[in-house]
Short mmCIF file of C-alpha atoms and ligand atoms in Angstrom, two decimals:
data_model
loop_
_atom_site.label_atom_id
_atom_site.label_comp_id
_atom_site.label_asym_id
_atom_site.label_seq_id
_atom_site.Cartn_x
_atom_site.Cartn_y
_atom_site.Cartn_z
CA UNK A 1 93.50 79.51 78.25
CA UNK A 2 91.57 82.56 79.78
CA UNK A 3 89.02 84.67 78.09
CA UNK A 4 89.26 88.28 77.33
CA UNK A 5 86.79 88.62 79.64
CA UNK A 6 88.49 86.88 82.14
CA UNK A 7 91.75 88.98 81.74
CA UNK A 8 90.02 92.09 81.58
CA UNK A 9 88.25 91.77 84.82
CA UNK A 10 90.84 89.84 86.60
CA UNK A 11 89.27 86.99 87.64
CA UNK A 12 90.75 84.27 89.58
CA UNK A 13 87.74 82.72 91.71
CA UNK A 14 89.53 81.31 95.22
CA UNK A 15 89.01 77.95 95.97
CA UNK A 16 86.69 77.04 98.71
CA UNK A 17 89.25 75.33 100.39
CA UNK A 18 91.83 78.58 100.89
CA UNK A 19 88.37 81.00 101.52
CA UNK A 20 87.82 78.45 104.59
CA UNK A 21 91.17 78.09 105.85
CA UNK A 22 91.53 82.28 105.88
CA UNK A 23 88.16 82.18 107.54
CA UNK A 24 89.40 80.09 110.35
CA UNK A 25 92.72 81.78 110.50
CA UNK A 26 90.64 85.19 111.25
CA UNK A 27 88.30 83.11 113.93
CA UNK A 28 91.59 81.97 115.51
CA UNK A 29 93.08 85.40 115.41
CA UNK A 30 90.06 86.55 117.37
CA UNK A 31 87.66 88.18 114.71
CA UNK A 32 83.93 88.36 115.56
CA UNK A 33 82.31 90.59 112.94
CA UNK A 34 78.60 91.77 113.27
CA UNK A 35 79.32 92.67 109.05
CA UNK A 36 81.38 90.53 106.24
CA UNK A 37 81.89 92.90 103.24
CA UNK A 38 83.61 91.02 100.12
CA UNK A 39 83.58 94.08 97.78
CA UNK A 40 84.03 91.90 94.41
CA UNK A 41 82.73 88.53 95.71
CA UNK A 42 82.64 86.63 92.19
CA UNK A 43 80.75 83.35 92.50
CA UNK A 44 80.70 83.53 96.56
CA UNK A 45 83.35 81.42 98.17
CA UNK A 46 84.50 84.06 100.76
CA UNK A 47 80.72 84.61 101.60
CA UNK A 48 79.94 80.91 102.18
CA UNK A 49 83.45 80.14 103.88
CA UNK A 50 83.00 83.40 106.02
CA UNK A 51 79.39 82.87 106.86
CA UNK A 52 80.40 79.12 108.20
CA UNK A 53 82.88 80.59 110.35
CA UNK A 54 81.01 83.27 111.90
CA UNK A 55 77.42 81.88 111.70
CA UNK A 56 75.91 84.86 113.32
CA UNK A 57 77.69 87.71 110.88
CA UNK A 58 75.31 89.56 108.29
CA UNK A 59 77.06 88.97 105.02
CA UNK A 60 77.09 91.50 102.38
CA UNK A 61 78.68 91.21 98.54
CA UNK A 62 79.26 92.73 95.09
CA UNK A 63 80.14 91.80 91.84
CA UNK A 64 79.94 93.36 88.20
CA UNK A 65 79.71 89.90 86.63
CA UNK A 66 75.58 89.10 86.97
CA UNK A 67 76.03 85.60 86.30
CA UNK A 68 78.76 85.50 89.33
CA UNK A 69 75.86 87.60 91.42
CA UNK A 70 73.53 84.55 90.83
CA UNK A 71 75.90 81.79 91.41
CA UNK A 72 76.86 83.32 95.04
CA UNK A 73 72.80 83.85 95.93
CA UNK A 74 72.72 80.02 95.11
CA UNK A 75 76.01 78.68 97.08
CA UNK A 76 74.68 80.95 100.06
CA UNK A 77 71.30 79.34 99.87
CA UNK A 78 72.99 75.27 99.90
CA UNK A 79 75.17 76.77 102.73
CA UNK A 80 71.83 77.82 104.74
CA UNK A 81 73.29 81.64 105.13
CA UNK A 82 71.07 83.36 102.80
CA UNK A 83 68.89 84.79 105.08
CA UNK A 84 71.70 86.80 106.35
CA UNK A 85 73.25 87.81 103.03
CA UNK A 86 72.81 90.62 100.59
CA UNK A 87 74.31 90.15 97.42
CA UNK A 88 73.92 92.29 94.18
CA UNK A 89 75.46 93.75 90.78
CA UNK A 90 77.78 96.40 91.44
CA UNK A 91 80.78 98.11 89.44
CA UNK A 92 83.19 98.88 92.28
CA UNK A 93 84.68 102.02 90.67
CA UNK A 94 81.03 103.39 90.13
CA UNK A 95 79.92 102.40 94.06
CA UNK A 96 79.41 105.20 96.93
CA UNK A 97 81.66 103.36 99.54
CA UNK A 98 81.75 106.52 102.08
CA UNK A 99 77.95 105.96 101.93
CA UNK A 100 77.85 102.09 102.26
CA UNK A 101 80.35 101.89 105.21
CA UNK A 102 78.61 104.70 107.25
CA UNK A 103 75.16 102.54 106.89
CA UNK A 104 77.12 99.74 108.78
CA UNK A 105 77.16 99.32 112.73
CA UNK A 106 79.18 97.43 115.07
CA UNK A 107 82.25 95.66 113.92
CA UNK A 108 83.08 95.14 109.81
CA UNK A 109 85.67 92.67 108.35
CA UNK A 110 86.19 93.35 104.52
CA UNK A 111 87.23 90.16 103.11
CA UNK A 112 88.06 88.63 99.36
CA UNK A 113 89.80 88.64 96.50
CA UNK A 114 90.02 91.94 93.95
CA UNK A 115 90.60 91.63 90.52
CA UNK A 116 94.02 90.26 89.19
CA UNK A 117 95.30 92.80 86.39
CA UNK A 118 96.64 95.79 85.72
CA UNK A 119 95.19 98.81 84.06
CA UNK A 120 97.90 98.68 81.24
CA UNK A 121 96.66 95.36 80.09
CA UNK A 122 92.83 96.55 80.57
CA UNK A 123 93.69 99.45 78.28
CA UNK A 124 96.15 97.56 76.22
CA UNK A 125 92.91 95.08 75.20
CA UNK A 126 90.37 97.99 75.00
CA UNK A 127 88.54 97.24 78.09
CA UNK A 128 86.97 99.73 80.28
CA UNK A 129 87.21 98.21 83.75
CA UNK A 130 89.29 100.71 85.15
CA UNK A 131 88.98 103.83 87.66
CA UNK A 132 87.76 107.19 86.29
CA UNK A 133 90.95 109.43 85.68
CA UNK A 134 89.67 112.24 87.54
CA UNK A 135 89.10 110.05 90.53
CA UNK A 136 92.62 108.74 90.29
CA UNK A 137 94.40 111.67 89.75
CA UNK A 138 92.62 112.46 93.42
CA UNK A 139 94.82 110.04 95.05
CA UNK A 140 97.92 111.41 96.47
CA UNK A 141 101.32 109.47 96.63
CA UNK A 142 99.92 106.96 94.06
CA UNK A 143 102.87 106.73 91.42
CA UNK A 144 100.64 106.30 88.77
CA UNK A 145 98.34 109.36 89.15
CA UNK A 146 98.76 110.88 85.70
CA UNK A 147 97.75 107.31 84.16
CA UNK A 148 101.14 107.18 82.33
CA UNK A 149 102.69 104.35 84.57
CA UNK A 150 101.12 100.68 85.44
CA UNK A 151 99.23 99.98 88.50
CA UNK A 152 97.53 96.86 89.51
CA UNK A 153 93.54 97.58 89.62
CA UNK A 154 93.58 96.07 93.12
CA UNK A 155 96.08 98.27 94.54
CA UNK A 156 93.67 101.15 93.45
CA UNK A 157 90.55 99.50 95.13
CA UNK A 158 92.96 98.59 97.93
CA UNK A 159 93.57 102.37 98.31
CA UNK A 160 89.53 103.26 97.68
CA UNK A 161 88.65 100.89 100.56
CA UNK A 162 91.21 102.31 102.97
CA UNK A 163 90.55 106.03 102.39
CA UNK A 164 86.71 104.89 102.65
CA UNK A 165 87.73 103.24 105.89
CA UNK A 166 89.64 106.00 107.43
CA UNK A 167 88.97 106.47 111.31
CA UNK A 168 86.85 103.67 111.59
CA UNK A 169 87.36 100.42 113.34
CA UNK A 170 87.80 97.29 110.47
CA UNK A 171 89.84 94.42 109.61
CA UNK A 172 90.99 94.10 106.17
CA UNK A 173 91.72 90.29 104.68
CA UNK A 174 92.65 90.49 101.35
CA UNK A 175 94.40 87.84 98.92
CA UNK A 176 96.49 90.30 96.34
CA UNK A 177 100.18 90.20 94.81
CA UNK A 178 102.70 90.48 97.83
CA UNK A 179 103.72 93.87 95.70
CA UNK A 180 100.29 95.51 95.87
CA UNK A 181 100.14 94.66 99.76
CA UNK A 182 103.13 96.62 99.96
CA UNK A 183 102.10 99.73 98.12
CA UNK A 184 99.12 99.63 99.89
CA UNK A 185 100.73 99.74 103.12
CA UNK A 186 103.56 102.55 102.04
CA UNK A 187 100.61 104.39 100.78
CA UNK A 188 98.48 104.19 103.94
CA UNK A 189 101.60 105.06 105.92
CA UNK A 190 102.29 107.66 104.36
CA UNK A 191 99.04 109.24 103.53
CA UNK A 192 97.83 108.87 107.13
CA UNK A 193 95.52 105.63 106.38
CA UNK A 194 95.24 104.95 109.90
CA UNK A 195 96.53 101.79 110.10
CA UNK A 196 96.26 100.59 113.66
CA UNK A 197 98.36 96.96 112.66
CA UNK A 198 99.38 95.19 109.51
CA UNK A 199 101.06 91.50 108.26
CA UNK A 200 101.51 89.69 105.51
CA UNK A 201 101.31 86.00 105.10
CA UNK A 202 101.91 84.26 102.16
CA UNK A 203 100.20 81.97 99.92
CA UNK A 204 101.44 79.90 97.06
CA UNK A 205 99.30 81.37 94.12
CA UNK A 206 100.48 78.53 91.68
CA UNK A 207 98.83 76.08 93.77
CA UNK A 208 95.46 77.66 94.64
CA UNK A 209 95.21 79.90 91.26
CA UNK A 210 97.33 78.13 88.75
CA UNK A 211 99.45 81.93 88.40
CA UNK A 212 103.21 82.03 89.08
CA UNK A 213 103.15 85.43 91.40
CA UNK A 214 104.17 86.26 94.79
CA UNK A 215 101.04 86.32 96.71
CA UNK A 216 99.94 86.71 100.06
CA UNK A 217 96.87 87.68 102.66
CA UNK A 218 97.16 91.35 103.68
CA UNK A 219 95.34 91.87 106.94
CA UNK A 220 95.24 95.05 108.54
CA UNK A 221 93.21 96.81 111.18
CA UNK A 222 92.30 100.27 110.32
CA UNK A 223 90.84 102.70 112.74
CA UNK A 224 93.92 104.37 114.56
CA UNK A 225 97.47 104.84 113.57
CA UNK A 226 99.74 102.19 114.55
CA UNK A 227 103.16 101.47 113.66
CA UNK A 228 104.56 102.08 110.34
CA UNK A 229 105.89 98.22 110.24
CA UNK A 230 104.09 94.58 109.59
CA UNK A 231 105.32 91.24 109.95
CA UNK A 232 105.83 88.70 107.31
CA UNK A 233 104.89 84.96 107.51
CA UNK A 234 106.20 82.55 104.71
CA UNK A 235 103.07 80.72 105.18
CA UNK A 236 99.25 81.40 105.79
CA UNK A 237 99.43 79.73 109.02
CA UNK A 238 102.88 79.66 110.21
CA UNK A 239 103.15 80.58 113.94
CA UNK A 240 106.36 82.77 113.57
CA UNK A 241 107.20 85.91 111.33
CA UNK A 242 110.24 85.56 108.64
CA UNK A 243 111.09 89.34 108.91
CA UNK A 244 109.09 92.84 109.60
CA UNK A 245 108.85 94.84 106.74
CA UNK A 246 107.99 98.53 107.42
CA UNK A 247 108.43 102.61 106.37
CA UNK A 248 111.79 104.50 106.62
CA UNK A 249 111.74 107.89 105.34
CA UNK A 250 109.47 107.65 102.12
CA UNK A 251 110.25 104.33 101.15
CA UNK A 252 109.66 100.46 102.20
CA UNK A 253 112.42 98.34 103.90
CA UNK A 254 112.28 94.65 103.59
CA UNK A 255 113.54 94.31 107.19
CA UNK A 256 112.92 97.10 109.60
CA UNK A 257 114.56 95.91 112.19
CA UNK A 258 118.33 95.43 110.72
CA UNK A 259 117.75 98.16 108.75
CA UNK A 260 117.07 100.31 112.00
CA UNK A 261 120.60 99.10 113.49
CA UNK A 262 122.56 99.70 110.34
CA UNK A 263 120.81 102.95 109.36
CA UNK A 264 124.28 104.69 110.08
CA UNK A 265 125.18 103.53 106.67
CA UNK A 266 122.36 105.08 104.76
CA UNK A 267 123.24 108.78 103.64
CA UNK A 268 124.85 110.78 100.87
CA UNK A 269 126.52 108.83 98.33
CA UNK A 270 129.90 110.58 97.14
CA UNK A 271 129.32 109.24 93.78
CA UNK A 272 126.77 108.99 91.01
CA UNK A 273 125.02 105.47 90.06
CA UNK A 274 124.40 105.27 86.52
CA UNK A 275 122.24 103.20 84.59
CA UNK A 276 123.43 101.30 81.50
CA UNK A 277 122.60 101.90 77.97
CA UNK A 278 118.84 101.96 76.50
CA UNK A 279 118.76 101.70 73.38
CA UNK A 280 115.87 99.42 72.49
CA UNK A 281 116.92 97.84 69.59
CA UNK A 282 119.04 94.66 70.57
CA UNK A 283 118.45 92.91 67.55
CA UNK A 284 120.71 95.53 65.59
CA UNK A 285 122.48 97.12 68.12
CA UNK A 286 123.92 93.78 69.81
CA UNK A 287 126.63 91.50 68.21
CA UNK A 288 128.27 88.61 69.01
CA UNK A 289 131.56 87.14 67.36
CA UNK A 290 130.77 83.97 65.22
CA UNK A 291 133.43 81.34 64.00
CA UNK A 292 136.01 83.21 62.27
CA UNK A 293 135.56 86.34 64.09
CA UNK A 294 132.71 87.79 62.11
CA UNK A 295 130.11 89.67 63.86
CA UNK A 296 126.72 88.35 63.81
CA UNK A 297 123.57 90.32 65.05
CA UNK A 298 120.62 88.63 66.72
CA UNK A 299 118.73 88.52 63.34
CA UNK A 300 121.27 86.01 62.54
CA UNK A 301 123.04 88.52 59.81
CA UNK A 302 127.00 88.54 59.60
CA UNK A 303 127.84 92.55 60.20
CA UNK A 304 131.12 93.64 58.60
CA UNK A 305 131.33 97.40 60.19
CA UNK A 306 134.16 99.60 61.48
CA UNK A 307 135.20 99.17 65.04
CA UNK A 308 135.25 103.24 65.26
CA UNK A 309 131.52 102.48 67.29
CA UNK A 310 131.95 99.34 68.89
CA UNK A 311 132.54 98.54 72.40
CA UNK A 312 132.60 95.38 74.26
CA UNK A 313 128.79 94.94 76.24
CA UNK A 314 128.18 93.36 79.60
CA UNK A 315 124.39 92.19 80.67
CA UNK A 316 122.83 91.84 83.72
CA UNK A 317 123.49 88.19 83.73
CA UNK A 318 126.92 88.46 83.11
CA UNK A 319 127.38 90.29 86.12
CA UNK A 320 125.45 88.36 88.23
CA UNK A 321 127.24 85.08 87.30
CA UNK A 322 130.46 86.37 87.35
CA UNK A 323 131.28 86.43 83.80
CA UNK A 324 133.49 89.68 83.48
CA UNK A 325 134.79 88.64 80.19
CA UNK A 326 132.43 90.17 77.49
CA UNK A 327 131.61 88.05 74.41
CA UNK A 328 129.05 90.71 72.99
CA UNK A 329 129.74 93.97 71.31
CA UNK A 330 127.37 96.86 71.31
CA UNK A 331 127.34 99.87 68.84
CA UNK A 332 127.23 102.90 70.63
CA UNK A 333 125.99 105.75 68.58
CA UNK A 334 126.52 109.19 70.61
CA UNK A 335 128.95 110.26 73.26
CA UNK A 336 126.27 112.24 74.80
CA UNK A 337 122.33 111.95 75.16
CA UNK A 338 121.18 114.09 72.26
CA UNK A 339 124.78 113.66 70.48
CA UNK A 340 124.72 113.87 66.54
CA UNK A 341 124.70 110.57 64.87
CA UNK A 342 124.98 111.71 61.35
CA UNK A 343 128.82 112.16 62.06
CA UNK A 344 128.62 108.25 61.90
CA UNK A 345 128.29 108.42 57.77
CA UNK A 346 132.07 110.03 57.70
CA UNK A 347 133.78 108.33 60.35
CA UNK A 348 132.14 105.25 59.78
CA UNK A 349 130.24 104.33 56.15
CA UNK A 350 129.85 100.82 56.54
CA UNK A 351 128.48 101.18 59.98
CA UNK A 352 126.02 104.02 58.87
CA UNK A 353 124.98 101.83 56.25
CA UNK A 354 124.05 99.00 58.52
CA UNK A 355 122.12 101.38 60.70
CA UNK A 356 120.14 102.45 57.88
CA UNK A 357 119.57 99.22 56.50
CA UNK A 358 117.38 98.60 59.76
CA UNK A 359 115.68 102.13 60.00
CA UNK A 360 112.49 100.63 60.25
CA UNK A 361 113.41 98.69 63.44
CA UNK A 362 114.88 101.52 65.30
CA UNK A 363 111.60 103.58 64.00
CA UNK A 364 109.42 101.07 65.64
CA UNK A 365 110.74 101.30 69.01
CA UNK A 366 107.95 101.64 71.26
CA UNK A 367 109.03 104.00 73.90
CA UNK A 368 108.29 107.45 73.35
CA UNK A 369 111.51 108.69 74.62
CA UNK A 370 112.85 108.23 70.95
CA UNK A 371 110.33 110.14 69.03
CA UNK A 372 111.98 113.51 67.74
CA UNK A 373 115.15 112.35 68.46
CA UNK A 374 118.52 111.85 65.98
CA UNK A 375 118.40 108.79 64.05
CA UNK A 376 119.61 105.73 66.22
CA UNK A 377 119.65 107.66 69.68
CA UNK A 378 120.27 106.12 72.89
CA UNK A 379 119.89 106.65 76.19
CA UNK A 380 122.04 105.92 79.60
CA UNK A 381 125.10 107.50 77.56
CA UNK A 382 127.33 110.23 78.90
CA UNK A 383 130.99 110.80 79.66
CA UNK A 384 130.78 108.08 82.28
CA UNK A 385 129.93 105.36 79.87
CA UNK A 386 133.51 106.01 78.84
CA UNK A 387 135.38 105.65 82.12
CA UNK A 388 137.86 102.91 82.06
CA UNK A 389 137.15 101.69 85.35
CA UNK A 390 133.77 100.59 86.65
CA UNK A 391 132.13 98.83 89.66
CA UNK A 392 128.74 97.05 88.06
CA UNK A 393 125.50 95.12 89.16
CA UNK A 394 122.92 93.35 87.72
CA UNK A 395 119.32 95.36 88.76
CA UNK A 396 117.30 92.35 87.83
CA UNK A 397 119.22 89.54 90.24
CA UNK A 398 118.48 89.04 94.06
CA UNK A 399 121.93 88.86 95.31
CA UNK A 400 123.84 91.88 94.63
CA UNK A 401 127.42 91.22 93.29
CA UNK A 402 129.38 93.93 92.80
CA UNK A 403 131.63 93.42 89.75
CA UNK A 404 135.14 95.31 89.01
CA UNK A 405 135.13 95.97 85.20
CA UNK A 406 138.17 97.05 83.66
CA UNK A 407 138.81 97.87 79.74
CA UNK A 408 139.30 94.95 77.11
CA UNK A 409 141.97 95.90 74.61
CA UNK A 410 142.02 99.04 75.56
CA UNK A 411 138.06 99.92 75.45
CA UNK A 412 135.75 100.63 78.08
CA UNK A 413 133.05 98.06 78.53
CA UNK A 414 129.68 99.16 78.78
CA UNK A 415 126.41 97.39 80.25
CA UNK A 416 122.74 97.23 79.07
CA UNK A 417 119.84 99.07 81.05
CA UNK A 418 119.34 95.95 83.27
CA UNK A 419 122.70 97.05 84.91
CA UNK A 420 123.64 100.10 87.20
CA UNK A 421 127.34 101.09 87.55
CA UNK A 422 129.78 103.28 89.23
CA UNK A 423 132.46 105.11 86.59
CA UNK A 424 136.06 105.79 87.75
CA UNK A 425 139.39 106.63 86.34
CA UNK A 426 141.67 104.79 88.37
CA UNK A 427 141.65 101.00 88.96
CA UNK A 428 142.56 101.22 92.87
CA UNK A 429 139.99 103.28 93.84
CA UNK A 430 137.14 101.24 92.02
CA UNK A 431 138.72 98.09 93.55
CA UNK A 432 138.21 99.22 96.95
CA UNK A 433 135.02 100.66 96.38
CA UNK A 434 133.65 97.07 94.58
CA UNK A 435 135.46 95.39 97.93
CA UNK A 436 133.41 97.86 100.37
CA UNK A 437 129.97 96.93 98.13
CA UNK A 438 130.69 93.26 98.50
CA UNK A 439 131.73 93.14 102.10
CA UNK A 440 129.42 91.05 104.46
CA UNK A 441 128.03 94.56 105.96
CA UNK A 442 127.05 96.29 102.94
CA UNK A 443 125.28 93.06 101.38
CA UNK A 444 123.27 92.77 104.70
CA UNK A 445 122.33 96.43 105.05
CA UNK A 446 121.16 96.15 101.18
CA UNK A 447 119.34 92.79 102.34
CA UNK A 448 117.23 95.01 104.74
CA UNK A 449 116.39 97.65 101.84
CA UNK A 450 115.25 95.35 99.14
CA UNK A 451 112.64 93.06 98.29
CA UNK A 452 113.94 90.12 96.08
CA UNK A 453 110.50 89.29 94.69
CA UNK A 454 110.39 92.93 93.43
CA UNK A 455 110.82 92.74 89.39
CA UNK A 456 114.07 95.23 89.81
CA UNK A 457 115.49 95.05 93.35
CA UNK A 458 118.43 97.36 92.75
CA UNK A 459 117.71 100.93 91.46
CA UNK A 460 119.54 103.85 90.87
CA UNK A 461 117.61 105.59 93.43
CA UNK A 462 118.42 102.88 96.11
CA UNK A 463 121.94 102.37 95.42
CA UNK A 464 122.33 106.17 95.84
CA UNK A 465 121.47 105.66 99.64
CA UNK A 466 125.00 103.88 100.23
CA UNK A 467 126.84 106.08 102.23
CA UNK A 468 130.46 104.64 100.68
CA UNK A 469 132.05 106.67 103.79
CA UNK A 470 130.49 104.85 106.43
CA UNK A 471 130.28 101.36 104.70
CA UNK A 472 134.28 101.74 104.34
CA UNK A 473 134.39 102.68 107.99
CA UNK A 474 132.06 99.62 108.65
CA UNK A 475 133.82 97.05 106.59
CA UNK A 476 137.53 98.44 107.60
CA UNK A 477 138.80 99.78 104.19
CA UNK A 478 138.34 103.07 105.40
CA UNK A 479 142.20 104.15 105.06
CA UNK A 480 142.51 102.20 102.05
CA UNK A 481 139.14 103.98 100.37
CA UNK A 482 140.71 107.47 101.68
CA UNK A 483 144.13 106.73 100.21
CA UNK A 484 142.52 105.75 96.66
CA UNK A 485 140.60 108.40 96.24
CA UNK A 486 141.53 110.87 93.37
CA UNK A 487 141.18 114.63 94.07
CA UNK A 488 138.71 116.20 91.67
CA UNK A 489 137.77 113.30 90.01
CA UNK A 490 136.29 113.30 86.71
CA UNK A 491 133.42 110.69 87.35
CA UNK A 492 132.54 111.51 90.80
CA UNK A 493 129.94 113.99 90.63
CA UNK A 494 127.44 115.06 93.59
CA UNK A 495 124.31 113.39 93.76
CA UNK A 496 121.75 114.87 91.77
CA UNK A 497 119.53 114.91 95.10
CA UNK A 498 119.85 114.73 98.39
CA UNK A 499 119.73 110.94 99.61
CA UNK A 500 119.63 110.96 103.30
CA UNK A 501 116.65 109.40 105.07
CA UNK A 502 115.43 109.27 108.68
CA UNK A 503 113.20 106.60 109.95
CA UNK A 504 109.78 108.03 111.22
CA UNK A 505 108.04 106.29 113.86
CA UNK A 506 104.64 107.43 113.03
CA UNK A 507 103.76 109.06 109.41
CA UNK A 508 103.30 112.86 109.67
CA UNK A 509 99.29 114.15 109.57
CA UNK A 510 98.38 114.92 106.49
CA UNK A 511 94.69 114.57 106.73
C1 SAM B 601 89.76 87.78 91.46
S1 SAM B 601 88.53 87.50 91.35
C2 SAM B 601 87.90 87.21 92.91
C3 SAM B 601 86.59 86.77 93.44
C4 SAM B 601 85.87 86.72 94.32
N1 SAM B 601 86.38 87.82 95.39
C5 SAM B 601 86.76 85.38 95.03
O1 SAM B 601 87.61 86.02 96.07
O2 SAM B 601 86.90 84.35 94.71
C6 SAM B 601 87.84 89.12 91.01
C7 SAM B 601 86.19 89.17 90.86
O3 SAM B 601 86.28 91.06 90.69
C8 SAM B 601 85.00 90.92 90.03
N2 SAM B 601 85.21 92.36 89.57
C9 SAM B 601 86.31 92.92 88.27
N3 SAM B 601 86.08 94.29 88.21
C10 SAM B 601 84.91 94.55 88.85
C11 SAM B 601 84.24 95.97 89.72
N4 SAM B 601 85.29 96.77 88.29
N5 SAM B 601 83.16 95.98 90.24
C12 SAM B 601 82.68 94.77 90.76
N6 SAM B 601 83.72 93.66 90.65
C13 SAM B 601 84.33 93.59 89.76
C14 SAM B 601 85.33 90.27 88.73
O4 SAM B 601 84.27 89.25 88.04
C15 SAM B 601 85.68 88.75 89.98
O5 SAM B 601 84.77 87.87 90.21
#
């Protein structure tokens, strides 16, 4: 079991065998560094391995942990590389990387494995191994700049290094989460990080680190602006790439070549995608039918309430597995965000009593969005939630399966907040749109946009980029779709923002 210190410092020491494999890959790829820098060197596996692969290179290593610094020094003595090595204790966040890099002449290799921990974990455990806020706010384009959202410490460190290296030729070879590598590339490509070339080589993190994450070796050459794309290899030493990810407009796509072939399918969506209900109180709000048709909540209590506020519910696993008949119900306390809930006490007194008997659980909802709201407030609720017909998919599953969902016993079906959907008044239009979205060409286009290792491969933002008109045409449903559309349809609101995207071959210069 990992100790708190190991967790806070994202401590996963690289096995020497893996560091050697990576060093010999770098040698095969033509790297001949004068200087090798390991920014968080730990016990020194990369310094030793790179020292063996590049016997003339100078070795520089830093780590915050003095015991690791001592171990790295003695490992270098044993490997016979101590004379050309300089290893010391240093906090990455306090280090003047610009000054250090300016003092290094000749070809440079930055190699290693940065801490595997997120800011939320560090702050959640009361730790201080975090970048200073004011520095962090100085980073453009990084989504977590307010400090509110979660980010990987290694992402911050990689961006810090790329900024310090900007305009200077160097090779970066860093082990990290695949998602972190992508975020770094997106940041660098969008902010003139001068990446001449890049690739990702997947590694088996379970085998090497006992960690169940998608991880890779990020390889990048800095110094010049190159193409905004990176080859992805399924294994460290794979000969051929499996795909090429790249920047399309402001976003990364997983297969830039397919994307470019199909990008005419992207554009303004004539519908507004919606996310399902958010209530953060499933144990009370979600009910199942037990024996004798009695409703039971997740706390194991039999629930005897009126049907007025009860609606059938589908969850993401139902949609992904083709289970179209709901076996759950959800209590829908509002018709729109901010709606009055006290009216339930008059309309359905038993429901009101049931909700109030669990008031503590509602008040303990973690998300700050519920504070200063009416009791039992929901999000992701509006007129559209009550549309009779819907085309819905799971946001969490890799394969996009669009389900046509109609009313059950005359009631509209609800979804939870892991699902996305389009609302329709009419079955015919919903059916055509579901067919368009499930068509082979749409599935191919979606596969080119999404990263299957993301926690949530599909989002409203991504779905909103689907140009249904162009897709209907490409899939051979154009006439059906046009014929099915209802003039002035109730739920077909115009998109909230323009979604047109254009592929840029080069990032705009924002020095
Ligand atoms: C994932 S381990 C990798 C160690 C080494 N690079 C390797 O590949 O074996 C991350 C290392 O980062 C170090 N570290 C964590 N926070 C740091 C900080 N703020 N400054 C410098 N080193 C830090 C830890 O002590 C740990 O040795």
